[in-house]
């Protein structure tokens, strides 16, 4: 059984160079590793992006490799159409191929992508999203897929003509209806899974940017899931505990957080640093710093292993304050923590409450960044903000800018409110008919897809670009460019390059305005080749 995981050609953000856009995709590495552990050795990963492989070249590769299974996973709505294009191409070229979709997006819109009527166990699709023709996607692996995909492949080997109703965690089409098998239990012990199959990718082609996440960027994770359930976030849902009401079929999700052991994590990082020369580590955990004892043990494990690496992590402000008080934060910084990103979201506490962001406040965010600035000034300080909330006004947009300035950030990320499938915000937006985008291609975290009560989508987008530009000042930029810390200097060099490119592009847009997004994704030059 020849199994091929594919990352199809994708559009990119215009203000980033090619190398900035692509790091390793952990899902494929983990799924492929577990398939090999269970005896399926003919497994490959074809990532078109670092290979600069366009659609014509992908078609050729499919014909040459002739896989029995093509699997594509996607968490981001904006790339769903390209995933489906890959499935359709595989079916056209290899009529007997089995196609498997996974990831949060397909999990939450399984019925629609299978070509079945939407049901109570799937988020409703938007009115403009037509059902895809039956047969393009054969199976959707829902939620955590490590065990599900192994059992599915085994079933396809042993009983290919029978529906895999005994395999938990699946959705597939039967008699025109979507069949959902029982919920898959989560893997309790992450150490029971093999190390990600890094050998299946040309790691030397990833993380090649000279400034961003240098030197040698790559993704890693120590935990899965989150202990929280913010209404705008879909990431925690993919690793949530799921229960289904036997009568209504309604599925309930409960946050769940698990972690690898420290020894296992250090073993993996040692492999990346010393075998593959990857020393700019980007942790993709939803909430890196939840467990203070794990964090302390990890810091000491890293020191004992003498790993000379920089690493980035998404952290919560309240946990960072806790770890500052107990001394863990200082140990983490000493063990290579170079870049912290915190979800500030909003300056208004009532908005945080509306987002279901519990035990959080703007004051905690202020204190967290004050602690970093005073005690660890060389650590790169990043925060993300959500704009375009239901009551957004030009004045409230300015308050987010003022908040970012008050926090004295190295980098503020302002993102429009984007209701994605599987979140309460999505359900509300669909019910109220708020989504004005005409395709998932605009769900790019830069283009507003819903208006506020006081601003149109275009007005939100223009205000967003304005506050991003106003944050950049000469003293702020010079401070970073002349930092004594190399990691911080590199990040500011990258930001300067992006800012210049953005200014040129926006000036061009003013001369030749278009009705579409101001900052649309673009196709690489090799995209169609």
Short mmCIF file of C-alpha atoms in Angstrom, two decimals:
data_model
loop_
_atom_site.label_atom_id
_atom_site.label_comp_id
_atom_site.label_asym_id
_atom_site.label_seq_id
_atom_site.Cartn_x
_atom_site.Cartn_y
_atom_site.Cartn_z
CA UNK A 1 0.00 0.00 0.00
CA UNK A 2 1.66 3.19 -1.23
CA UNK A 3 0.66 6.18 0.92
CA UNK A 4 1.42 9.74 -0.14
CA UNK A 5 0.83 12.81 2.03
CA UNK A 6 0.67 15.90 -0.17
CA UNK A 7 1.04 19.58 0.60
CA UNK A 8 -0.19 21.07 -2.70
CA UNK A 9 1.04 24.32 -4.26
CA UNK A 10 -0.25 27.27 -2.24
CA UNK A 11 -0.55 31.01 -2.57
CA UNK A 12 1.65 33.10 -0.30
CA UNK A 13 1.50 36.37 1.62
CA UNK A 14 2.96 39.08 -0.64
CA UNK A 15 5.12 40.80 1.97
CA UNK A 16 7.16 37.74 2.85
CA UNK A 17 9.86 36.14 0.78
CA UNK A 18 9.52 32.53 -0.21
CA UNK A 19 11.56 31.03 2.60
CA UNK A 20 9.58 32.93 5.24
CA UNK A 21 6.36 31.15 4.40
CA UNK A 22 7.22 27.51 4.94
CA UNK A 23 8.21 25.48 7.94
CA UNK A 24 7.68 21.77 8.45
CA UNK A 25 4.11 20.52 8.79
CA UNK A 26 4.01 18.51 12.00
CA UNK A 27 0.80 16.60 11.21
CA UNK A 28 2.28 14.81 8.21
CA UNK A 29 5.48 14.00 10.09
CA UNK A 30 3.55 12.47 12.98
CA UNK A 31 1.02 10.52 10.90
CA UNK A 32 3.71 9.12 8.61
CA UNK A 33 5.84 8.09 11.59
CA UNK A 34 2.98 6.19 13.21
CA UNK A 35 2.12 4.42 9.95
CA UNK A 36 5.73 3.23 9.68
CA UNK A 37 5.74 2.14 13.31
CA UNK A 38 2.75 -0.07 12.50
CA UNK A 39 4.35 -1.74 9.51
CA UNK A 40 3.36 0.53 6.61
CA UNK A 41 6.79 1.36 5.29
CA UNK A 42 5.84 2.67 1.85
CA UNK A 43 4.97 6.14 3.10
CA UNK A 44 6.09 9.41 1.52
CA UNK A 45 5.51 13.12 2.08
CA UNK A 46 5.47 15.41 -0.95
CA UNK A 47 5.55 19.06 0.09
CA UNK A 48 5.35 21.13 -3.07
CA UNK A 49 6.26 24.40 -1.37
CA UNK A 50 9.99 24.07 -0.56
CA UNK A 51 10.42 22.12 -3.82
CA UNK A 52 8.77 24.97 -5.75
CA UNK A 53 6.60 22.39 -7.45
CA UNK A 54 3.56 23.73 -9.32
CA UNK A 55 0.38 21.97 -10.38
CA UNK A 56 1.72 20.55 -13.65
CA UNK A 57 4.73 19.11 -11.86
CA UNK A 58 2.49 17.70 -9.12
CA UNK A 59 0.40 15.93 -11.76
CA UNK A 60 3.58 14.39 -13.16
CA UNK A 61 4.70 13.26 -9.70
CA UNK A 62 1.36 11.59 -9.03
CA UNK A 63 1.59 9.67 -12.29
CA UNK A 64 5.17 8.59 -11.56
CA UNK A 65 4.64 7.62 -7.91
CA UNK A 66 1.17 6.13 -8.45
CA UNK A 67 0.13 6.08 -4.79
CA UNK A 68 -2.76 3.95 -3.59
CA UNK A 69 -3.70 6.64 -1.06
CA UNK A 70 -3.41 10.41 -1.31
CA UNK A 71 -3.88 12.25 1.99
CA UNK A 72 -4.11 16.02 2.42
CA UNK A 73 -4.69 17.76 5.73
CA UNK A 74 -5.74 21.36 6.19
CA UNK A 75 -6.43 23.46 9.25
CA UNK A 76 -6.75 26.74 7.36
CA UNK A 77 -9.93 27.51 5.45
CA UNK A 78 -8.12 29.57 2.82
CA UNK A 79 -6.23 26.54 1.48
CA UNK A 80 -9.20 24.16 1.36
CA UNK A 81 -9.84 24.74 -2.33
CA UNK A 82 -6.26 23.85 -3.18
CA UNK A 83 -6.55 20.67 -1.12
CA UNK A 84 -9.71 19.75 -3.04
CA UNK A 85 -7.99 20.54 -6.32
CA UNK A 86 -5.30 18.03 -5.36
CA UNK A 87 -7.90 15.38 -4.57
CA UNK A 88 -9.69 15.98 -7.89
CA UNK A 89 -6.40 15.77 -9.79
CA UNK A 90 -5.48 12.52 -8.06
CA UNK A 91 -8.87 11.00 -8.91
CA UNK A 92 -8.60 12.05 -12.54
CA UNK A 93 -5.08 10.70 -13.00
CA UNK A 94 -5.44 7.61 -10.78
CA UNK A 95 -9.10 6.50 -10.77
CA UNK A 96 -8.51 3.79 -8.15
CA UNK A 97 -6.77 6.07 -5.66
CA UNK A 98 -8.28 6.53 -2.19
CA UNK A 99 -8.38 10.13 -0.99
CA UNK A 100 -8.24 11.04 2.71
CA UNK A 101 -8.79 14.53 4.11
CA UNK A 102 -7.88 15.60 7.62
CA UNK A 103 -7.33 18.64 9.79
CA UNK A 104 -9.65 21.05 11.54
CA UNK A 105 -11.23 22.49 8.41
CA UNK A 106 -12.34 19.19 6.92
CA UNK A 107 -13.26 17.84 10.34
CA UNK A 108 -15.70 20.68 10.88
CA UNK A 109 -17.19 20.68 7.38
CA UNK A 110 -17.01 16.95 6.74
CA UNK A 111 -20.53 16.58 5.35
CA UNK A 112 -20.18 19.38 2.86
CA UNK A 113 -16.84 18.17 1.53
CA UNK A 114 -18.14 14.63 1.19
CA UNK A 115 -21.03 15.97 -0.88
CA UNK A 116 -23.68 15.11 1.71
CA UNK A 117 -26.35 17.27 3.33
CA UNK A 118 -25.10 19.18 6.35
CA UNK A 119 -26.12 17.48 9.58
CA UNK A 120 -26.09 18.19 13.31
CA UNK A 121 -22.55 16.89 13.70
CA UNK A 122 -20.97 19.29 11.22
CA UNK A 123 -20.74 23.06 11.19
CA UNK A 124 -23.07 24.50 8.59
CA UNK A 125 -21.37 25.66 5.38
CA UNK A 126 -21.78 29.24 4.16
CA UNK A 127 -24.46 29.86 1.55
CA UNK A 128 -21.85 30.45 -1.17
CA UNK A 129 -20.08 27.14 -0.63
CA UNK A 130 -21.48 24.50 -2.98
CA UNK A 131 -21.31 20.86 -1.99
CA UNK A 132 -18.36 19.18 -3.59
CA UNK A 133 -19.22 16.30 -5.91
CA UNK A 134 -19.29 12.91 -4.16
CA UNK A 135 -16.17 10.88 -4.69
CA UNK A 136 -13.52 13.62 -4.67
CA UNK A 137 -12.89 12.90 -0.99
CA UNK A 138 -13.40 9.31 0.15
CA UNK A 139 -12.74 9.69 3.87
CA UNK A 140 -12.41 12.48 6.40
CA UNK A 141 -10.26 11.71 9.44
CA UNK A 142 -11.81 13.73 12.24
CA UNK A 143 -9.81 15.20 15.09
CA UNK A 144 -6.57 13.55 16.19
CA UNK A 145 -5.58 11.20 13.41
CA UNK A 146 -2.55 9.16 14.51
CA UNK A 147 -4.45 5.97 15.34
CA UNK A 148 -7.38 6.52 12.99
CA UNK A 149 -5.27 6.63 9.87
CA UNK A 150 -3.40 3.45 10.83
CA UNK A 151 -6.65 1.56 11.36
CA UNK A 152 -8.13 2.97 8.16
CA UNK A 153 -5.14 1.95 6.05
CA UNK A 154 -5.18 -1.50 7.63
CA UNK A 155 -8.88 -1.83 6.79
CA UNK A 156 -8.23 -0.76 3.19
CA UNK A 157 -5.56 -3.45 2.94
CA UNK A 158 -7.67 -6.23 4.46
CA UNK A 159 -11.26 -5.43 3.43
CA UNK A 160 -11.20 -2.75 0.73
CA UNK A 161 -14.76 -3.44 -0.43
CA UNK A 162 -16.33 -3.04 3.02
CA UNK A 163 -17.18 0.32 4.62
CA UNK A 164 -14.84 0.96 7.59
CA UNK A 165 -17.63 1.37 10.13
CA UNK A 166 -15.49 -0.18 12.88
CA UNK A 167 -12.78 2.48 12.51
CA UNK A 168 -13.50 5.26 14.99
CA UNK A 169 -13.02 8.91 14.07
CA UNK A 170 -14.12 8.78 10.43
CA UNK A 171 -16.68 10.35 8.15
CA UNK A 172 -17.46 8.96 4.70
CA UNK A 173 -20.32 8.77 2.24
CA UNK A 174 -22.83 5.91 2.16
CA UNK A 175 -26.05 5.91 0.09
CA UNK A 176 -25.83 9.67 -0.34
CA UNK A 177 -25.53 10.32 3.39
CA UNK A 178 -22.49 11.09 5.52
CA UNK A 179 -21.66 8.25 7.88
CA UNK A 180 -19.86 9.28 11.06
CA UNK A 181 -18.23 6.45 12.98
CA UNK A 182 -17.92 6.64 16.79
CA UNK A 183 -15.65 9.30 18.24
CA UNK A 184 -11.95 8.46 18.41
CA UNK A 185 -10.46 8.51 21.90
CA UNK A 186 -7.42 10.73 22.28
CA UNK A 187 -3.93 9.29 22.65
CA UNK A 188 -3.30 9.47 26.39
CA UNK A 189 0.47 9.03 26.32
CA UNK A 190 2.15 11.10 23.62
CA UNK A 191 5.44 9.32 24.32
CA UNK A 192 3.82 6.16 22.94
CA UNK A 193 3.92 7.77 19.50
CA UNK A 194 7.16 7.67 17.50
CA UNK A 195 9.36 10.65 16.83
CA UNK A 196 8.12 12.65 13.84
CA UNK A 197 9.43 11.26 10.54
CA UNK A 198 11.80 14.13 9.82
CA UNK A 199 13.78 11.92 7.44
CA UNK A 200 10.88 11.98 4.97
CA UNK A 201 11.37 15.69 4.24
CA UNK A 202 14.32 17.59 2.76
CA UNK A 203 14.81 19.58 5.96
CA UNK A 204 17.61 21.61 4.43
CA UNK A 205 14.98 23.34 2.27
CA UNK A 206 12.90 24.55 5.24
CA UNK A 207 13.49 27.58 7.45
CA UNK A 208 16.08 29.12 5.15
CA UNK A 209 15.25 32.75 5.89
CA UNK A 210 18.29 34.70 7.06
CA UNK A 211 16.31 36.72 9.57
CA UNK A 212 13.01 35.05 10.47
CA UNK A 213 13.31 32.31 13.12
CA UNK A 214 16.99 31.93 12.35
CA UNK A 215 19.17 29.99 12.31
CA UNK A 216 17.49 27.08 10.56
CA UNK A 217 13.83 27.38 11.52
CA UNK A 218 11.59 24.38 12.02
CA UNK A 219 8.37 23.57 13.87
CA UNK A 220 8.12 21.40 16.97
CA UNK A 221 5.53 20.83 19.68
CA UNK A 222 5.58 19.41 23.18
CA UNK A 223 1.83 19.47 23.86
CA UNK A 224 -1.44 18.93 22.09
CA UNK A 225 -4.65 20.78 22.75
CA UNK A 226 -5.45 23.50 25.24
CA UNK A 227 -7.12 23.85 28.62
CA UNK A 228 -9.21 26.75 27.34
CA UNK A 229 -11.95 27.19 24.73
CA UNK A 230 -11.83 30.73 23.37
CA UNK A 231 -14.73 31.36 21.01
CA UNK A 232 -12.56 32.57 18.11
CA UNK A 233 -10.07 29.69 18.22
CA UNK A 234 -10.47 26.45 16.29
CA UNK A 235 -7.08 24.96 17.15
CA UNK A 236 -8.11 23.55 20.54
CA UNK A 237 -11.08 21.76 18.94
CA UNK A 238 -8.92 19.44 16.87
CA UNK A 239 -7.45 17.88 20.00
CA UNK A 240 -10.57 18.15 22.17
CA UNK A 241 -12.38 15.34 23.92
CA UNK A 242 -15.57 14.65 21.98
CA UNK A 243 -18.84 13.18 23.17
CA UNK A 244 -21.93 12.62 21.04
CA UNK A 245 -25.53 12.62 22.19
CA UNK A 246 -26.94 9.26 21.00
CA UNK A 247 -30.36 10.75 20.27
CA UNK A 248 -29.68 14.11 18.64
CA UNK A 249 -26.25 13.28 17.26
CA UNK A 250 -25.01 16.61 18.65
CA UNK A 251 -21.31 16.59 19.39
CA UNK A 252 -19.89 18.29 22.48
CA UNK A 253 -16.23 19.27 22.74
CA UNK A 254 -14.26 19.64 25.93
CA UNK A 255 -10.75 21.16 26.06
CA UNK A 256 -7.97 18.68 26.71
CA UNK A 257 -4.23 19.27 27.11
CA UNK A 258 -1.52 16.60 27.00
CA UNK A 259 2.25 16.77 26.81
CA UNK A 260 5.25 14.70 25.89
CA UNK A 261 7.73 13.96 28.65
CA UNK A 262 10.69 16.29 29.03
CA UNK A 263 13.14 13.52 28.15
CA UNK A 264 11.27 12.78 24.95
CA UNK A 265 11.14 16.46 24.00
CA UNK A 266 14.84 17.02 24.60
CA UNK A 267 15.62 13.90 22.57
CA UNK A 268 13.68 15.33 19.63
CA UNK A 269 15.29 18.75 19.87
CA UNK A 270 18.74 17.18 20.08
CA UNK A 271 17.96 15.28 16.87
CA UNK A 272 16.89 18.45 15.08
CA UNK A 273 19.81 20.54 16.30
CA UNK A 274 22.63 18.07 15.86
CA UNK A 275 21.56 15.87 12.94
CA UNK A 276 19.62 18.41 10.88
CA UNK A 277 21.22 21.68 12.08
CA UNK A 278 17.83 23.15 12.97
CA UNK A 279 18.46 25.64 15.76
CA UNK A 280 15.60 28.11 15.32
CA UNK A 281 12.76 26.16 16.90
CA UNK A 282 9.16 27.31 16.51
CA UNK A 283 6.88 25.63 19.03
CA UNK A 284 3.37 25.41 17.56
CA UNK A 285 1.66 24.43 20.82
CA UNK A 286 -1.68 26.14 21.42
CA UNK A 287 -0.60 26.98 24.97
CA UNK A 288 3.07 26.28 25.61
CA UNK A 289 3.36 27.31 29.27
CA UNK A 290 0.36 25.67 30.91
CA UNK A 291 2.27 23.28 33.22
CA UNK A 292 4.82 25.10 35.36
CA UNK A 293 6.54 21.93 36.60
CA UNK A 294 6.97 20.65 33.06
CA UNK A 295 8.42 24.01 32.05
CA UNK A 296 10.93 23.94 34.94
CA UNK A 297 12.01 20.39 34.13
CA UNK A 298 12.29 21.27 30.44
CA UNK A 299 14.54 24.25 31.13
CA UNK A 300 16.84 22.11 33.22
CA UNK A 301 16.78 19.29 30.67
CA UNK A 302 17.83 21.71 27.95
CA UNK A 303 20.68 23.03 30.05
CA UNK A 304 21.89 19.50 30.81
CA UNK A 305 21.79 18.65 27.08
CA UNK A 306 23.86 21.75 26.20
CA UNK A 307 21.65 22.54 23.19
CA UNK A 308 22.59 25.85 21.60
CA UNK A 309 19.21 26.82 20.14
CA UNK A 310 16.77 29.73 20.02
CA UNK A 311 13.12 28.97 20.45
CA UNK A 312 9.75 30.65 20.03
CA UNK A 313 6.53 29.86 21.90
CA UNK A 314 2.92 31.01 22.15
CA UNK A 315 2.27 31.73 25.82
CA UNK A 316 -0.56 32.97 28.02
CA UNK A 317 0.09 36.12 30.03
CA UNK A 318 -1.32 34.76 33.29
CA UNK A 319 0.90 31.67 33.18
CA UNK A 320 3.93 33.78 32.26
CA UNK A 321 3.35 35.92 35.37
CA UNK A 322 3.06 32.81 37.51
CA UNK A 323 6.33 31.46 36.12
CA UNK A 324 8.06 34.79 36.65
CA UNK A 325 7.12 34.72 40.32
CA UNK A 326 8.32 31.15 40.84
CA UNK A 327 11.56 31.61 38.87
CA UNK A 328 10.67 29.30 35.97
CA UNK A 329 10.59 32.07 33.36
CA UNK A 330 14.20 33.02 34.06
CA UNK A 331 15.23 29.37 33.67
CA UNK A 332 13.40 29.13 30.34
CA UNK A 333 15.13 32.24 29.03
CA UNK A 334 18.46 30.79 30.15
CA UNK A 335 17.57 27.62 28.22
CA UNK A 336 17.10 29.45 24.91
CA UNK A 337 13.68 31.11 25.01
CA UNK A 338 14.20 33.98 22.57
CA UNK A 339 10.72 34.92 21.35
CA UNK A 340 7.37 35.06 23.17
CA UNK A 341 4.03 35.67 21.50
CA UNK A 342 1.03 36.43 23.71
CA UNK A 343 -2.57 36.73 22.60
CA UNK A 344 -3.43 40.18 23.92
CA UNK A 345 -6.57 40.17 21.71
CA UNK A 346 -8.17 43.41 22.98
CA UNK A 347 -7.64 46.22 25.46
CA UNK A 348 -11.29 46.05 26.57
CA UNK A 349 -11.86 43.38 29.22
CA UNK A 350 -15.51 43.03 28.20
CA UNK A 351 -14.35 41.91 24.76
CA UNK A 352 -12.10 39.28 26.35
CA UNK A 353 -15.11 38.03 28.30
CA UNK A 354 -17.17 37.92 25.09
CA UNK A 355 -14.40 35.80 23.52
CA UNK A 356 -14.65 33.38 26.48
CA UNK A 357 -11.02 34.12 27.35
CA UNK A 358 -11.26 33.21 31.02
CA UNK A 359 -9.08 34.56 33.82
CA UNK A 360 -7.62 37.12 31.45
CA UNK A 361 -7.42 40.90 31.42
CA UNK A 362 -5.59 43.74 29.75
CA UNK A 363 -3.83 44.42 33.05
CA UNK A 364 -2.36 40.91 33.08
CA UNK A 365 -1.09 41.44 29.55
CA UNK A 366 0.44 44.76 30.59
CA UNK A 367 2.17 43.17 33.56
CA UNK A 368 3.45 40.24 31.50
CA UNK A 369 5.15 42.46 28.93
CA UNK A 370 6.46 44.73 31.67
CA UNK A 371 8.09 41.69 33.28
CA UNK A 372 9.70 40.66 29.99
CA UNK A 373 10.96 44.14 29.25
CA UNK A 374 12.40 44.72 32.73
CA UNK A 375 13.91 41.29 33.35
CA UNK A 376 14.58 39.80 29.91
CA UNK A 377 14.96 42.70 27.47
CA UNK A 378 16.66 40.57 24.82
CA UNK A 379 13.60 38.31 24.45
CA UNK A 380 11.57 39.31 21.41
CA UNK A 381 8.13 40.53 22.55
CA UNK A 382 5.19 39.86 20.24
CA UNK A 383 1.44 40.17 20.77
CA UNK A 384 -1.58 39.49 18.60
CA UNK A 385 -4.73 41.60 18.50
CA UNK A 386 -8.20 41.02 17.05
CA UNK A 387 -9.85 43.90 15.19
CA UNK A 388 -13.20 44.13 13.49
CA UNK A 389 -15.24 42.94 16.49
CA UNK A 390 -19.03 43.50 16.30
CA UNK A 391 -18.92 46.98 17.90
CA UNK A 392 -15.67 48.09 16.25
CA UNK A 393 -15.29 51.77 15.39
CA UNK A 394 -12.34 53.81 14.10
CA UNK A 395 -11.90 55.03 17.69
CA UNK A 396 -11.77 51.51 19.14
CA UNK A 397 -9.26 50.51 16.45
CA UNK A 398 -7.08 53.37 17.66
CA UNK A 399 -7.37 52.03 21.22
CA UNK A 400 -5.81 48.75 20.09
CA UNK A 401 -2.93 50.69 18.54
CA UNK A 402 -2.47 52.68 21.76
CA UNK A 403 -2.50 49.42 23.73
CA UNK A 404 0.22 47.94 21.52
CA UNK A 405 2.34 51.06 21.99
CA UNK A 406 1.81 50.93 25.75
CA UNK A 407 3.01 47.32 25.80
CA UNK A 408 6.18 48.45 23.95
CA UNK A 409 6.20 45.46 21.63
CA UNK A 410 8.82 44.34 19.21
CA UNK A 411 6.05 43.20 16.89
CA UNK A 412 2.27 43.68 17.04
CA UNK A 413 0.11 41.43 14.88
CA UNK A 414 -3.29 42.96 14.13
CA UNK A 415 -5.71 40.44 12.62
CA UNK A 416 -9.32 40.85 11.54
CA UNK A 417 -11.93 38.82 13.36
CA UNK A 418 -12.27 35.66 11.26
CA UNK A 419 -15.07 33.22 12.12
CA UNK A 420 -13.70 29.85 11.03
CA UNK A 421 -15.67 26.59 10.84
CA UNK A 422 -15.90 24.80 14.15
CA UNK A 423 -15.97 27.90 16.36
CA UNK A 424 -18.92 29.57 18.11
CA UNK A 425 -18.12 32.70 16.12
CA UNK A 426 -18.66 30.76 12.91
CA UNK A 427 -22.03 29.45 14.03
CA UNK A 428 -23.11 32.96 15.03
CA UNK A 429 -21.89 34.50 11.78
CA UNK A 430 -23.67 31.88 9.67
CA UNK A 431 -26.90 32.19 11.66
CA UNK A 432 -26.90 35.98 11.31
CA UNK A 433 -25.71 36.02 7.68
CA UNK A 434 -22.67 38.16 8.53
CA UNK A 435 -20.03 36.56 6.31
CA UNK A 436 -19.56 38.76 3.26
CA UNK A 437 -16.58 36.94 1.77
CA UNK A 438 -17.40 35.04 -1.39
CA UNK A 439 -14.90 32.22 -0.90
CA UNK A 440 -12.64 30.68 1.71
CA UNK A 441 -9.69 32.19 -0.15
CA UNK A 442 -10.29 35.42 1.77
CA UNK A 443 -10.01 33.74 5.19
CA UNK A 444 -6.34 34.72 5.31
CA UNK A 445 -6.18 36.53 8.71
CA UNK A 446 -5.45 39.78 6.86
CA UNK A 447 -8.68 40.36 4.91
CA UNK A 448 -11.84 41.10 6.94
CA UNK A 449 -14.63 38.69 6.05
CA UNK A 450 -17.33 40.21 8.29
CA UNK A 451 -18.24 43.86 8.90
CA UNK A 452 -18.81 45.45 12.27
CA UNK A 453 -21.99 47.30 13.15
CA UNK A 454 -20.20 50.58 12.48
CA UNK A 455 -17.62 49.78 9.79
CA UNK A 456 -17.63 48.03 6.45
CA UNK A 457 -15.11 45.33 5.68
CA UNK A 458 -13.16 47.78 3.52
CA UNK A 459 -13.10 50.38 6.28
CA UNK A 460 -11.81 47.79 8.76
CA UNK A 461 -9.12 46.70 6.31
CA UNK A 462 -8.00 50.27 5.64
CA UNK A 463 -7.93 51.06 9.37
CA UNK A 464 -5.97 47.89 10.05
CA UNK A 465 -3.31 48.82 7.53
CA UNK A 466 -3.19 52.36 8.93
CA UNK A 467 -2.56 51.29 12.52
CA UNK A 468 0.08 48.81 11.40
CA UNK A 469 1.91 51.62 9.57
CA UNK A 470 1.52 54.05 12.47
CA UNK A 471 3.08 51.59 14.91
CA UNK A 472 6.33 51.69 12.94
CA UNK A 473 8.45 54.65 14.05
CA UNK A 474 12.11 55.42 13.43
CA UNK A 475 13.14 55.21 17.14
CA UNK A 476 11.32 51.91 17.53
CA UNK A 477 12.98 50.50 14.41
CA UNK A 478 16.47 51.72 15.30
CA UNK A 479 16.18 50.25 18.78
CA UNK A 480 15.69 46.82 17.30
CA UNK A 481 18.13 47.10 14.43
CA UNK A 482 20.90 48.05 16.85
CA UNK A 483 19.99 45.59 19.58
CA UNK A 484 22.90 43.75 21.12
CA UNK A 485 20.94 40.51 20.73
CA UNK A 486 21.44 38.85 17.34
CA UNK A 487 18.03 37.14 17.28
CA UNK A 488 16.25 40.44 17.91
CA UNK A 489 18.35 42.26 15.29
CA UNK A 490 17.49 39.63 12.70
CA UNK A 491 13.78 39.90 13.45
CA UNK A 492 13.85 43.68 13.08
CA UNK A 493 15.76 43.36 9.80
CA UNK A 494 13.01 41.08 8.56
CA UNK A 495 10.32 43.52 9.72
CA UNK A 496 12.07 46.42 7.97
CA UNK A 497 12.15 44.48 4.72
CA UNK A 498 8.48 43.59 5.03
CA UNK A 499 7.54 47.18 5.86
CA UNK A 500 9.31 48.53 2.77
CA UNK A 501 7.62 45.96 0.54
CA UNK A 502 4.26 46.75 2.09
CA UNK A 503 4.69 50.51 1.58
CA UNK A 504 5.53 50.04 -2.10
CA UNK A 505 2.58 47.72 -2.62
CA UNK A 506 0.13 50.03 -0.85
CA UNK A 507 1.34 53.01 -2.89
CA UNK A 508 0.72 51.00 -6.04
CA UNK A 509 -2.74 50.09 -4.80
CA UNK A 510 -3.58 53.75 -4.27
CA UNK A 511 -2.65 54.49 -7.89
CA UNK A 512 -4.40 51.41 -9.28
CA UNK A 513 -7.14 50.44 -6.78
CA UNK A 514 -8.95 47.13 -7.14
CA UNK A 515 -12.28 45.99 -5.70
CA UNK A 516 -10.76 42.95 -4.02
CA UNK A 517 -8.64 42.69 -0.85
CA UNK A 518 -5.98 45.36 -0.46
CA UNK A 519 -3.42 42.71 0.46
CA UNK A 520 -4.42 39.54 -1.41
CA UNK A 521 -2.46 36.33 -1.41
CA UNK A 522 -0.37 35.85 -4.54
CA UNK A 523 0.66 32.86 -6.60
CA UNK A 524 4.38 32.08 -6.69
CA UNK A 525 5.84 32.28 -10.18
CA UNK A 526 6.04 28.50 -10.41
CA UNK A 527 2.50 27.90 -9.05
CA UNK A 528 0.99 26.65 -12.33
CA UNK A 529 4.11 24.98 -13.71
#
